[in-house]
XYZ file of C-alpha atoms in Angstrom:
114
model
C 0.192 0.000 -0.062
C 1.581 3.348 -1.256
C 1.591 6.215 0.963
C 2.111 9.919 0.296
C 3.147 11.262 3.423
C 4.530 14.717 4.203
C 8.158 15.229 5.242
C 6.872 16.349 8.834
C 5.086 13.188 9.161
C 7.854 11.013 7.744
C 10.181 12.662 10.389
C 7.856 12.134 13.227
C 6.981 8.265 12.033
C 11.135 7.645 11.560
C 10.577 6.416 7.948
C 11.819 6.651 4.630
C 14.946 9.307 4.802
C 14.487 9.511 8.566
C 14.753 5.970 9.369
C 16.835 5.248 12.516
C 19.195 2.136 12.644
C 20.278 0.427 15.740
C 21.134 -3.426 16.600
C 20.100 -6.090 18.858
C 22.016 -7.961 21.380
C 21.809 -11.297 23.070
C 24.293 -12.142 25.790
C 24.994 -15.214 27.396
C 26.506 -15.138 31.107
C 28.604 -17.408 32.885
C 26.424 -19.979 35.008
C 28.264 -19.508 38.256
C 28.009 -15.618 38.014
C 26.479 -13.908 40.883
C 23.772 -11.337 40.577
C 26.235 -8.699 42.073
C 28.583 -9.509 39.269
C 25.887 -9.063 36.622
C 24.946 -5.735 38.035
C 28.723 -4.797 38.011
C 28.863 -5.734 34.435
C 25.877 -4.047 33.432
C 27.080 -1.015 35.103
C 30.240 -0.882 33.261
C 28.226 -1.735 30.155
C 26.188 1.565 30.211
C 28.988 3.742 31.237
C 32.014 2.119 28.928
C 30.302 0.708 25.852
C 27.063 2.851 25.693
C 27.296 6.193 27.349
C 30.930 6.452 25.897
C 29.760 5.949 22.150
C 26.816 8.005 22.512
C 24.302 5.147 22.420
C 21.398 3.925 24.617
C 20.291 0.181 25.553
C 16.906 -0.756 25.883
C 16.067 -4.249 27.262
C 17.018 -6.813 30.070
C 20.222 -8.434 31.560
C 20.559 -10.817 28.512
C 18.585 -9.247 25.302
C 18.051 -5.866 24.117
C 18.279 -3.240 21.414
C 20.908 -0.736 21.169
C 20.060 2.903 19.313
C 21.564 6.436 19.484
C 21.096 8.447 22.563
C 19.945 11.357 20.439
C 17.845 11.393 17.091
C 19.657 9.501 14.366
C 21.291 6.248 13.275
C 24.094 3.928 14.980
C 27.148 3.966 12.926
C 28.948 0.643 11.899
C 31.791 1.941 13.678
C 29.704 2.289 16.934
C 28.166 -1.164 16.379
C 31.983 -2.575 16.010
C 32.938 -0.724 19.118
C 30.348 -2.395 21.246
C 31.058 -5.614 19.745
C 34.720 -5.444 20.641
C 33.997 -4.136 24.062
C 31.774 -7.156 24.893
C 34.345 -9.646 23.442
C 36.654 -8.074 25.897
C 34.793 -9.315 29.036
C 34.976 -12.436 30.682
C 31.758 -12.508 32.135
C 30.133 -13.699 29.101
C 30.061 -17.107 27.465
C 27.895 -16.065 24.378
C 27.487 -12.898 22.484
C 25.288 -12.247 19.509
C 25.407 -8.801 17.792
C 22.915 -8.363 14.814
C 23.542 -6.254 11.998
C 22.120 -2.913 11.771
C 18.388 -2.673 11.496
C 15.543 -0.170 11.578
C 15.248 0.587 15.312
C 11.461 1.475 14.997
C 10.204 -1.124 12.536
C 12.744 -3.879 12.619
C 10.936 -6.323 9.952
C 11.300 -3.327 7.294
C 14.658 -3.397 5.203
C 17.287 -0.569 5.694
C 17.157 2.362 3.171
C 20.003 2.213 0.617
C 20.584 5.973 1.813
C 20.927 5.328 5.237
């Protein structure tokens, strides 16, 4: 179904040229890790991987979405920096970082102009 939306509405809906990209994380923690150790990991993750790269994390301890803290898209460099940070952590046994995807409408393909 084709729609003819105004520029203002496309921006408000984050579609077409205003599409915003993010990526999903799926983390597996070591079995013997205490709740305190997981909390310490998450605090470090938010400060060192998210805030330091201008990103936000929405989700739980082991699964979530990473998007830009301000309006806009996550870059491939930011995604790689987060993946690298996670791979350097001993608390994790499994790390899955998705390719960049539409943060608002994950089922939609990425615009080639993004």
